[in-house]
Amino acid sequence: MRSIARTFALSLGIAATTIFLIMVGIFVTRYPLEEREFRACRVVATVLDRATLIEGQNLTVRPTPALQELKADSPNLWYVVSAGDLVSEYGSEHRPPLPFAFPYRGPVGLSVFSTLDQNSTFCLAVAQRGSVRLSMMAGEPQVRFGRIARSFLVRNMFSILLVALAFAATVAIGSALAARFVSRGIERVARRALAIDPSAPQGLISLSEVPSELKPLVEALNRAFGEIDAYIRMQRRFLGNAAHQLRTPLTLLRAKIEDVPEPALKAELVRDIRRLTYLVSAMLDLARLQNHAIVKRPIDLAQITLDVLADFGPSALDAGIELALEQDGKGPLLVQGVDAAIRSALANLVGNALIHAHGAQRIVATLSRDGISIHDDGAGLPGGAEHGLTEPFQTGNAAADGAGLGLSIVREIMAAHGGELVISSAPGRGTTVSLRFPAATAPVKAPQLDLQEH
């Protein structure tokens, strides 16, 4: 689609140019009678001047094409041309009595006079050609409109160009300002729309901020935002209510499973109940994150990482995997956030690495100014698989325990903290999952922490 401003300016420019040409045509066509006679006089004087030849004591009016055309169009044409005492006359039978005698010796110039009987007018043109004064009188000319228009345009070309340029500049500036006004209104609407939080699109665009032409569009956007917000709120309420209502039946079911006599069946049922319980807890955590704003405080990311790795030390020891912590710089690594939420996110990443990093021998948590990264040296993920892991109910290993909500919750936690969750993996090179914060500062330089005896 073309630019609105460019299309508007081009269309208005073409329209203005057309209007200007029409106005010029009307002006020339509807010339006042006196002006038309004066312009016709100028044309006739030019034709006669070009046709007149003075050679010594001879005065000749040559039959040039222009003069022949004038005679053909004017059956009652007459003219008298004099140069000094030399006189040449045409159509004397049509010439009425004139107020001037021949040869005319008046001043140089061009005028239209009335005949003595006041029944018609005639043209008087006097020009200086060298040392000779050339006088021309002509009457009853029928000059074609094209010749008058050409004479007018040629003699007034500079003025017409100035007026045309001024008119075009005025139209261009006006159209540019109008287009800019419309485009600024669209830009304001776009900025307000971009400022609306997609997860809570309850903000409305003020109708006072946009031109009246855009108000129907803004009203439609506001209505759509309202409907989307209502749907999101309803969905989140359902998710939270459903998860909350499922916790009690699962607790009762877990108690009843304790009475199952067969050990194998009991272990399988306990595993399924544990998985369902984790799913319900994850759904509740996700609903809480989406429905409530968080209060951020300065927290030490290095201390949280140390605590989480220490919590997973026994599990890593049982799995034969080494846990390590690496840091860059000195001093505490402070970020703005919620301690419990960051601990939950980090625990989720370490737990996923222990469960899903097949063939991993070492898991390293690396602290830097950007945040923290959890890297394992396992088999990695198939090409492109990491892009879908943050979607709800997606797992990297369908055979393993897990509901597929962990990374989705981590992503929500990072979004609530103004950060992001980044996953990179390559087959045979392991997987790196990073928590990037917007204001991580002053990392601490600490020795490597080995949480497994070896």
CSV table of C-alpha atoms in Angstrom, one decimal:
chain,number,residue,atom,x,y,z
A,1,MET,CA,0.0,0.0,0.0
A,2,ARG,CA,1.3,3.5,-0.9
A,3,SER,CA,2.1,6.1,1.7
A,4,ILE,CA,-1.0,8.1,2.7
A,5,ALA,CA,1.0,11.4,2.8
A,6,ARG,CA,2.6,10.8,-0.6
A,7,THR,CA,-0.7,9.7,-2.2
A,8,PHE,CA,-2.5,12.6,-0.7
A,9,ALA,CA,0.1,15.2,-1.8
A,10,LEU,CA,0.3,13.8,-5.3
A,11,SER,CA,-3.5,13.7,-5.8
A,12,LEU,CA,-3.9,17.2,-4.4
A,13,GLY,CA,-1.1,18.5,-6.6
A,14,ILE,CA,-2.6,17.0,-9.8
A,15,ALA,CA,-6.0,18.4,-8.8
A,16,ALA,CA,-4.5,21.9,-8.1
A,17,THR,CA,-2.6,21.9,-11.4
A,18,THR,CA,-5.7,21.0,-13.3
A,19,ILE,CA,-7.7,23.7,-11.5
A,20,PHE,CA,-5.0,26.2,-12.3
A,21,LEU,CA,-5.0,25.4,-16.0
A,22,ILE,CA,-8.8,25.6,-16.1
A,23,MET,CA,-8.7,29.0,-14.5
A,24,VAL,CA,-6.1,30.2,-17.0
A,25,GLY,CA,-8.2,28.9,-19.8
A,26,ILE,CA,-11.3,30.6,-18.5
A,27,PHE,CA,-9.4,33.8,-17.9
A,28,VAL,CA,-8.1,33.9,-21.5
A,29,THR,CA,-11.4,32.8,-23.0
A,30,ARG,CA,-13.5,35.4,-21.1
A,31,TYR,CA,-11.1,38.3,-21.6
A,32,PRO,CA,-12.9,41.7,-21.3
A,33,LEU,CA,-13.8,43.0,-24.7
A,34,GLU,CA,-11.3,45.9,-24.5
A,35,GLU,CA,-8.5,43.5,-23.5
A,36,ARG,CA,-9.3,41.2,-26.3
A,37,GLU,CA,-9.2,44.0,-28.8
A,38,PHE,CA,-5.9,45.1,-27.4
A,39,ARG,CA,-4.5,41.6,-27.6
A,40,ALA,CA,-5.8,41.3,-31.1
A,41,CYS,CA,-4.2,44.6,-32.0
A,42,ARG,CA,-0.9,43.4,-30.6
A,43,VAL,CA,-1.1,40.2,-32.8
A,44,VAL,CA,-2.0,42.2,-35.9
A,45,ALA,CA,0.8,44.7,-35.3
A,46,THR,CA,3.3,41.9,-34.9
A,47,VAL,CA,2.1,40.3,-38.2
A,48,LEU,CA,2.3,43.5,-40.1
A,49,ASP,CA,5.7,44.4,-38.6
A,50,ARG,CA,7.2,41.1,-39.7
A,51,ALA,CA,5.6,41.4,-43.2
A,52,THR,CA,6.8,45.0,-43.8
A,53,LEU,CA,10.0,45.4,-45.8
A,54,ILE,CA,11.7,48.8,-46.3
A,55,GLU,CA,14.3,49.0,-49.1
A,56,GLY,CA,15.4,52.6,-49.8
A,57,GLN,CA,12.4,54.4,-51.2
A,58,ASN,CA,10.3,51.3,-51.4
A,59,LEU,CA,7.8,50.1,-48.8
A,60,THR,CA,6.5,46.5,-49.3
A,61,VAL,CA,4.1,44.5,-47.2
A,62,ARG,CA,5.0,40.9,-48.1
A,63,PRO,CA,2.3,38.2,-48.2
A,64,THR,CA,3.7,36.1,-45.3
A,65,PRO,CA,1.7,33.0,-44.2
A,66,ALA,CA,0.6,34.8,-41.1
A,67,LEU,CA,-0.7,37.8,-43.1
A,68,GLN,CA,-2.4,35.5,-45.5
A,69,GLU,CA,-4.1,33.7,-42.7
A,70,LEU,CA,-5.2,37.0,-41.2
A,71,LYS,CA,-6.7,38.1,-44.5
A,72,ALA,CA,-8.4,34.8,-45.0
A,73,ASP,CA,-10.0,35.0,-41.6
A,74,SER,CA,-11.0,38.7,-41.9
A,75,PRO,CA,-13.1,39.5,-45.0
A,76,ASN,CA,-13.4,43.2,-44.0
A,77,LEU,CA,-9.8,43.6,-43.0
A,78,TRP,CA,-8.0,46.9,-43.8
A,79,TYR,CA,-4.7,48.3,-42.9
A,80,VAL,CA,-2.4,51.2,-43.7
A,81,VAL,CA,1.4,51.0,-43.2
A,82,SER,CA,3.6,54.0,-43.4
A,83,ALA,CA,7.3,54.6,-43.0
A,84,GLY,CA,8.3,58.2,-43.3
A,85,ASP,CA,6.5,59.5,-46.4
A,86,LEU,CA,6.0,56.0,-47.8
A,87,VAL,CA,2.5,54.5,-47.4
A,88,SER,CA,1.1,51.0,-48.3
A,89,GLU,CA,-2.6,50.4,-47.9
A,90,TYR,CA,-4.9,47.3,-48.1
A,91,GLY,CA,-8.7,47.1,-48.1
A,92,SER,CA,-9.3,50.8,-48.6
A,93,GLU,CA,-12.9,50.2,-49.6
A,94,HIS,CA,-13.6,48.9,-46.0
A,95,ARG,CA,-11.7,51.6,-44.2
A,96,PRO,CA,-13.9,54.1,-42.4
A,97,PRO,CA,-12.9,57.7,-41.7
A,98,LEU,CA,-10.0,57.9,-39.3
A,99,PRO,CA,-9.0,60.6,-36.8
A,100,PHE,CA,-5.4,60.6,-38.0
A,101,ALA,CA,-3.8,61.7,-41.3
A,102,PHE,CA,-1.2,59.7,-43.3
A,103,PRO,CA,1.6,59.4,-42.7
A,104,TYR,CA,1.2,59.3,-38.9
A,105,ARG,CA,4.0,60.9,-36.9
A,106,GLY,CA,2.9,60.3,-33.4
A,107,PRO,CA,4.8,58.7,-30.5
A,108,VAL,CA,5.9,55.1,-30.4
A,109,GLY,CA,3.3,52.8,-28.8
A,110,LEU,CA,0.3,50.6,-29.2
A,111,SER,CA,-3.4,51.7,-28.8
A,112,VAL,CA,-6.9,51.0,-29.9
A,113,PHE,CA,-9.0,53.9,-31.1
A,114,SER,CA,-12.5,54.5,-32.3
A,115,THR,CA,-13.2,55.6,-35.8
A,116,LEU,CA,-14.7,59.0,-36.5
A,117,ASP,CA,-18.2,57.6,-36.9
A,118,GLN,CA,-17.8,55.7,-33.6
A,119,ASN,CA,-19.1,52.5,-35.2
A,120,SER,CA,-15.9,50.5,-35.0
A,121,THR,CA,-12.4,50.5,-33.6
A,122,PHE,CA,-9.0,50.2,-35.2
A,123,CYS,CA,-5.5,49.4,-34.0
A,124,LEU,CA,-2.7,52.0,-34.1
A,125,ALA,CA,0.9,50.7,-33.6
A,126,VAL,CA,4.0,52.8,-34.0
A,127,ALA,CA,7.5,51.2,-33.8
A,128,GLN,CA,11.0,52.6,-34.3
A,129,ARG,CA,13.0,50.5,-36.8
A,130,GLY,CA,16.5,52.0,-36.9
A,131,SER,CA,16.1,55.5,-38.1
A,132,VAL,CA,12.7,54.9,-39.6
A,133,ARG,CA,9.5,55.2,-37.7
A,134,LEU,CA,7.0,52.5,-38.8
A,135,SER,CA,3.3,53.2,-38.3
A,136,MET,CA,0.5,50.7,-38.7
A,137,MET,CA,-3.2,51.1,-38.6
A,138,ALA,CA,-5.5,48.1,-39.0
A,139,GLY,CA,-9.2,47.5,-38.5
A,140,GLU,CA,-11.8,44.7,-38.6
A,141,PRO,CA,-9.3,41.9,-37.9
A,142,GLN,CA,-10.6,38.5,-36.9
A,143,VAL,CA,-7.7,37.0,-35.0
A,144,ARG,CA,-7.9,33.3,-34.1
A,145,PHE,CA,-8.1,32.5,-30.4
A,146,GLY,CA,-5.0,30.4,-30.6
A,147,ARG,CA,-2.9,33.4,-31.8
A,148,ILE,CA,-4.2,35.6,-29.0
A,149,ALA,CA,-3.6,32.8,-26.4
A,150,ARG,CA,0.0,32.2,-27.7
A,151,SER,CA,0.7,35.9,-27.7
A,152,PHE,CA,-0.6,36.2,-24.2
A,153,LEU,CA,1.4,33.3,-22.9
A,154,VAL,CA,4.6,34.3,-24.7
A,155,ARG,CA,4.5,37.9,-23.4
A,156,ASN,CA,3.4,36.9,-19.9
A,157,MET,CA,5.3,33.6,-19.5
A,158,PHE,CA,7.5,34.7,-16.7
A,159,SER,CA,4.5,36.1,-14.7
A,160,ILE,CA,2.5,33.0,-15.3
A,161,LEU,CA,5.4,30.8,-14.2
A,162,LEU,CA,5.7,32.8,-11.0
A,163,VAL,CA,2.0,32.5,-10.3
A,164,ALA,CA,2.1,28.8,-11.1
A,165,LEU,CA,5.1,28.2,-8.9
A,166,ALA,CA,3.5,30.2,-6.0
A,167,PHE,CA,0.2,28.3,-6.5
A,168,ALA,CA,2.0,24.9,-6.6
A,169,ALA,CA,4.1,25.7,-3.6
A,170,THR,CA,1.1,26.8,-1.6
A,171,VAL,CA,-0.8,23.6,-2.6
A,172,ALA,CA,2.3,21.4,-1.9
A,173,ILE,CA,2.9,23.0,1.5
A,174,GLY,CA,-0.8,22.8,2.4
A,175,SER,CA,-1.0,19.2,1.3
A,176,ALA,CA,2.2,18.3,3.2
A,177,LEU,CA,0.9,19.9,6.4
A,178,ALA,CA,-2.4,18.2,6.0
A,179,ALA,CA,-0.8,14.8,5.3
A,180,ARG,CA,1.6,15.3,8.2
A,181,PHE,CA,-1.3,16.1,10.5
A,182,VAL,CA,-3.0,12.8,9.5
A,183,SER,CA,0.2,10.8,9.8
A,184,ARG,CA,0.9,12.2,13.2
A,185,GLY,CA,-2.5,11.2,14.3
A,186,ILE,CA,-1.9,7.7,13.0
A,187,GLU,CA,1.5,7.7,14.8
A,188,ARG,CA,-0.1,8.7,18.1
A,189,VAL,CA,-2.6,5.9,17.7
A,190,ALA,CA,0.2,3.4,16.9
A,191,ARG,CA,2.3,4.5,19.9
A,192,ARG,CA,-0.7,4.2,22.2
A,193,ALA,CA,-1.5,0.8,20.8
A,194,LEU,CA,2.1,-0.4,21.2
A,195,ALA,CA,2.1,0.8,24.8
A,196,ILE,CA,-0.8,-1.5,25.7
A,197,ASP,CA,0.4,-4.6,27.5
A,198,PRO,CA,-0.6,-7.7,25.4
A,199,SER,CA,-1.1,-9.7,28.6
A,200,ALA,CA,-3.5,-7.1,30.0
A,201,PRO,CA,-4.9,-5.0,27.1
A,202,GLN,CA,-7.3,-3.0,29.2
A,203,GLY,CA,-5.8,0.4,28.3
A,204,LEU,CA,-7.9,2.5,25.9
A,205,ILE,CA,-6.8,5.0,23.3
A,206,SER,CA,-8.2,8.5,24.1
A,207,LEU,CA,-10.4,9.8,21.3
A,208,SER,CA,-9.2,13.3,22.0
A,209,GLU,CA,-5.7,12.4,20.8
A,210,VAL,CA,-6.7,11.5,17.2
A,211,PRO,CA,-8.3,13.3,14.3
A,212,SER,CA,-12.0,12.9,13.7
A,213,GLU,CA,-11.3,10.8,10.6
A,214,LEU,CA,-9.6,8.2,12.7
A,215,LYS,CA,-12.1,8.0,15.5
A,216,PRO,CA,-14.1,5.1,14.0
A,217,LEU,CA,-10.9,3.1,13.7
A,218,VAL,CA,-9.8,4.0,17.3
A,219,GLU,CA,-13.3,3.1,18.6
A,220,ALA,CA,-13.1,-0.3,16.9
A,221,LEU,CA,-9.6,-0.8,18.4
A,222,ASN,CA,-10.8,0.1,21.9
A,223,ARG,CA,-13.7,-2.2,21.6
A,224,ALA,CA,-11.4,-5.1,20.4
A,225,PHE,CA,-9.0,-4.4,23.2
A,226,GLY,CA,-11.9,-4.5,25.7
A,227,GLU,CA,-13.1,-7.8,24.4
A,228,ILE,CA,-9.6,-9.3,24.4
A,229,ASP,CA,-9.0,-8.2,27.9
A,230,ALA,CA,-12.3,-9.6,29.1
A,231,TYR,CA,-11.5,-12.9,27.4
A,232,ILE,CA,-8.0,-13.1,29.0
A,233,ARG,CA,-9.4,-12.3,32.4
A,234,MET,CA,-12.0,-15.0,32.1
A,235,GLN,CA,-9.4,-17.5,30.9
A,236,ARG,CA,-7.1,-16.7,33.8
A,237,ARG,CA,-9.9,-17.0,36.3
A,238,PHE,CA,-10.9,-20.4,34.9
A,239,LEU,CA,-7.3,-21.6,35.0
A,240,GLY,CA,-6.8,-20.5,38.6
A,241,ASN,CA,-10.2,-21.8,39.8
A,242,ALA,CA,-9.7,-25.1,38.0
A,243,ALA,CA,-6.2,-25.7,39.4
A,244,HIS,CA,-7.4,-24.7,42.9
A,245,GLN,CA,-10.4,-27.0,42.8
A,246,LEU,CA,-8.2,-29.9,41.7
A,247,ARG,CA,-5.8,-29.8,44.6
A,248,THR,CA,-8.2,-31.2,47.2
A,249,PRO,CA,-9.3,-34.3,45.1
A,250,LEU,CA,-5.7,-35.0,44.4
A,251,THR,CA,-4.8,-34.9,48.0
A,252,LEU,CA,-7.6,-37.3,48.9
A,253,LEU,CA,-6.7,-39.6,46.1
A,254,ARG,CA,-3.1,-39.6,47.2
A,255,ALA,CA,-4.3,-40.8,50.7
A,256,LYS,CA,-6.4,-43.5,49.3
A,257,ILE,CA,-3.5,-44.8,47.1
A,258,GLU,CA,-1.6,-45.6,50.3
A,259,ASP,CA,-4.1,-48.5,50.9
A,260,VAL,CA,-3.3,-50.2,47.6
A,261,PRO,CA,-1.8,-53.6,48.4
A,262,GLU,CA,0.2,-54.2,45.3
A,263,PRO,CA,3.6,-52.4,45.5
A,264,ALA,CA,4.1,-52.1,41.7
A,265,LEU,CA,0.6,-50.6,41.1
A,266,LYS,CA,1.0,-48.4,44.1
A,267,ALA,CA,4.3,-47.0,42.9
A,268,GLU,CA,2.8,-46.3,39.4
A,269,LEU,CA,-0.2,-44.6,40.9
A,270,VAL,CA,1.9,-42.5,43.2
A,271,ARG,CA,4.0,-41.4,40.2
A,272,ASP,CA,0.9,-40.4,38.3
A,273,ILE,CA,-0.5,-38.5,41.2
A,274,ARG,CA,2.8,-36.7,41.7
A,275,ARG,CA,2.8,-35.7,38.1
A,276,LEU,CA,-0.8,-34.4,38.3
A,277,THR,CA,0.0,-32.6,41.6
A,278,TYR,CA,2.9,-30.9,39.9
A,279,LEU,CA,0.7,-29.9,37.0
A,280,VAL,CA,-1.9,-28.4,39.2
A,281,SER,CA,0.8,-26.5,41.2
A,282,ALA,CA,2.3,-25.2,38.0
A,283,MET,CA,-1.1,-24.0,36.8
A,284,LEU,CA,-1.7,-22.2,40.0
A,285,ASP,CA,1.7,-20.5,39.9
A,286,LEU,CA,1.1,-19.5,36.3
A,287,ALA,CA,-2.4,-18.0,37.2
A,288,ARG,CA,-0.9,-16.1,40.1
A,289,LEU,CA,1.8,-14.6,37.9
A,290,GLN,CA,-0.6,-13.5,35.3
A,291,ASN,CA,-3.2,-12.1,37.6
A,292,HIS,CA,-1.1,-10.2,40.1
A,293,ALA,CA,1.5,-7.5,39.9
A,294,ILE,CA,4.8,-8.3,41.6
A,295,VAL,CA,6.7,-6.0,44.0
A,296,LYS,CA,10.4,-5.9,43.2
A,297,ARG,CA,13.2,-5.5,45.7
A,298,PRO,CA,17.0,-5.7,45.3
A,299,ILE,CA,18.1,-9.4,45.7
A,300,ASP,CA,21.5,-11.0,45.3
A,301,LEU,CA,21.4,-13.4,42.4
A,302,ALA,CA,24.7,-15.0,43.4
A,303,GLN,CA,23.3,-16.0,46.8
A,304,ILE,CA,20.1,-17.4,45.3
A,305,THR,CA,22.0,-19.4,42.8
A,306,LEU,CA,24.3,-20.8,45.5
A,307,ASP,CA,21.2,-21.9,47.6
A,308,VAL,CA,19.5,-23.5,44.7
A,309,LEU,CA,22.5,-25.5,43.6
A,310,ALA,CA,23.0,-26.6,47.2
A,311,ASP,CA,19.4,-27.8,47.3
A,312,PHE,CA,19.9,-29.9,44.2
A,313,GLY,CA,23.3,-31.3,45.4
A,314,PRO,CA,21.9,-34.6,46.7
A,315,SER,CA,19.9,-35.2,43.5
A,316,ALA,CA,22.9,-34.5,41.4
A,317,LEU,CA,25.1,-36.8,43.5
A,318,ASP,CA,22.6,-39.6,43.0
A,319,ALA,CA,22.5,-39.0,39.2
A,320,GLY,CA,26.3,-38.8,39.0
A,321,ILE,CA,26.3,-35.3,37.7
A,322,GLU,CA,28.7,-32.5,38.8
A,323,LEU,CA,27.1,-29.1,39.8
A,324,ALA,CA,29.4,-26.1,39.5
A,325,LEU,CA,29.1,-22.3,39.9
A,326,GLU,CA,31.2,-19.8,38.0
A,327,GLN,CA,31.1,-16.0,38.4
A,328,ASP,CA,32.7,-13.0,36.8
A,329,GLY,CA,33.8,-9.8,38.6
A,330,LYS,CA,33.6,-8.8,42.2
A,331,GLY,CA,30.8,-7.8,44.6
A,332,PRO,CA,27.2,-8.9,44.9
A,333,LEU,CA,25.2,-9.4,41.7
A,334,LEU,CA,22.0,-7.4,42.5
A,335,VAL,CA,18.8,-7.5,40.5
A,336,GLN,CA,15.4,-6.0,41.1
A,337,GLY,CA,12.9,-8.8,41.6
A,338,VAL,CA,11.0,-11.2,43.9
A,339,ASP,CA,13.2,-13.7,45.8
A,340,ALA,CA,10.8,-16.6,45.8
A,341,ALA,CA,9.9,-16.2,42.1
A,342,ILE,CA,13.6,-16.1,41.0
A,343,ARG,CA,14.4,-19.1,43.2
A,344,SER,CA,11.5,-21.0,41.6
A,345,ALA,CA,12.6,-20.1,38.1
A,346,LEU,CA,16.2,-21.1,38.8
A,347,ALA,CA,15.2,-24.3,40.5
A,348,ASN,CA,13.1,-25.2,37.4
A,349,LEU,CA,16.1,-24.8,35.1
A,350,VAL,CA,18.4,-26.8,37.3
A,351,GLY,CA,15.8,-29.5,37.8
A,352,ASN,CA,15.1,-29.7,34.0
A,353,ALA,CA,18.8,-30.1,33.3
A,354,LEU,CA,19.1,-32.9,35.8
A,355,ILE,CA,16.1,-34.7,34.4
A,356,HIS,CA,16.3,-34.1,30.6
A,357,ALA,CA,20.1,-33.6,29.9
A,358,HIS,CA,20.8,-37.2,28.8
A,359,GLY,CA,24.4,-38.2,29.0
A,360,ALA,CA,25.3,-35.0,30.9
A,361,GLN,CA,28.3,-35.2,33.2
A,362,ARG,CA,28.4,-31.6,34.4
A,363,ILE,CA,25.9,-28.7,34.9
A,364,VAL,CA,27.4,-25.2,35.3
A,365,ALA,CA,25.7,-22.1,36.5
A,366,THR,CA,27.4,-19.0,35.2
A,367,LEU,CA,26.8,-15.6,36.7
A,368,SER,CA,27.4,-12.4,34.6
A,369,ARG,CA,26.2,-8.9,34.3
A,370,ASP,CA,23.3,-10.1,32.1
A,371,GLY,CA,22.0,-12.6,34.6
A,372,ILE,CA,22.6,-16.3,35.0
A,373,SER,CA,23.0,-19.2,32.5
A,374,ILE,CA,22.5,-22.9,33.2
A,375,HIS,CA,24.6,-25.1,30.8
A,376,ASP,CA,24.8,-28.9,30.6
A,377,ASP,CA,27.1,-31.0,28.5
A,378,GLY,CA,24.4,-33.5,27.6
A,379,ALA,CA,23.1,-34.7,24.2
A,380,GLY,CA,21.3,-31.4,23.5
A,381,LEU,CA,18.0,-31.0,21.7
A,382,PRO,CA,17.1,-31.7,18.1
A,383,GLY,CA,17.5,-28.8,15.7
A,384,GLY,CA,14.9,-26.1,16.4
A,385,ALA,CA,13.3,-28.0,19.3
A,386,GLU,CA,14.2,-25.2,21.8
A,387,HIS,CA,11.8,-22.8,20.2
A,388,GLY,CA,8.7,-24.6,21.4
A,389,LEU,CA,9.8,-25.5,24.9
A,390,THR,CA,8.4,-22.3,26.4
A,391,GLU,CA,4.9,-23.0,25.2
A,392,PRO,CA,2.6,-24.6,27.8
A,393,PHE,CA,2.5,-28.4,28.0
A,394,GLN,CA,5.6,-28.8,25.7
A,395,THR,CA,8.5,-30.9,27.0
A,396,GLY,CA,11.8,-31.9,25.6
A,397,ASN,CA,11.3,-35.5,26.6
A,398,ALA,CA,7.8,-36.9,26.4
A,399,ALA,CA,8.9,-40.1,28.3
A,400,ALA,CA,10.1,-38.2,31.4
A,401,ASP,CA,8.1,-36.8,34.3
A,402,GLY,CA,6.9,-33.3,34.0
A,403,ALA,CA,3.8,-31.4,32.8
A,404,GLY,CA,5.5,-29.1,30.3
A,405,LEU,CA,4.6,-26.0,32.2
A,406,GLY,CA,7.9,-25.3,33.9
A,407,LEU,CA,9.6,-23.3,31.2
A,408,SER,CA,6.3,-21.5,30.5
A,409,ILE,CA,6.2,-20.4,34.1
A,410,VAL,CA,9.9,-19.3,34.0
A,411,ARG,CA,9.1,-17.2,30.9
A,412,GLU,CA,6.2,-15.6,32.7
A,413,ILE,CA,8.5,-14.9,35.8
A,414,MET,CA,11.1,-13.3,33.6
A,415,ALA,CA,8.5,-11.2,31.7
A,416,ALA,CA,7.2,-10.0,35.0
A,417,HIS,CA,10.7,-8.9,35.9
A,418,GLY,CA,11.3,-7.1,32.6
A,419,GLY,CA,13.8,-9.8,31.5
A,420,GLU,CA,13.7,-12.7,29.2
A,421,LEU,CA,14.3,-16.5,29.0
A,422,VAL,CA,16.8,-17.5,26.3
A,423,ILE,CA,17.3,-21.2,25.2
A,424,SER,CA,20.1,-22.4,22.9
A,425,SER,CA,21.0,-25.9,22.2
A,426,ALA,CA,22.8,-28.0,19.6
A,427,PRO,CA,22.8,-31.8,19.2
A,428,GLY,CA,25.9,-33.3,20.9
A,429,ARG,CA,26.9,-29.9,22.5
A,430,GLY,CA,24.4,-29.6,25.3
A,431,THR,CA,21.8,-27.0,26.2
A,432,THR,CA,22.2,-23.5,27.7
A,433,VAL,CA,19.2,-21.8,29.3
A,434,SER,CA,19.7,-18.2,30.4
A,435,LEU,CA,17.8,-15.8,32.6
A,436,ARG,CA,18.6,-12.3,31.4
A,437,PHE,CA,17.7,-9.3,33.7
A,438,PRO,CA,17.5,-5.7,32.6
A,439,ALA,CA,19.6,-4.3,35.5
A,440,ALA,CA,22.0,-6.9,36.7
A,441,THR,CA,25.0,-5.1,38.2
A,442,ALA,CA,28.3,-5.7,40.1
A,443,PRO,CA,29.0,-9.4,39.7
A,444,VAL,CA,30.9,-11.2,42.4
A,445,LYS,CA,34.2,-13.0,41.8
A,446,ALA,CA,34.1,-16.2,43.7
A,447,PRO,CA,35.9,-19.5,43.5
A,448,GLN,CA,34.3,-22.3,41.7
A,449,LEU,CA,31.9,-24.2,43.9
A,450,ASP,CA,31.9,-28.0,43.5
A,451,LEU,CA,28.8,-29.5,45.0
A,452,GLN,CA,29.7,-33.1,44.3
A,453,GLU,CA,32.4,-35.2,45.9
A,454,HIS,CA,34.6,-36.8,43.4
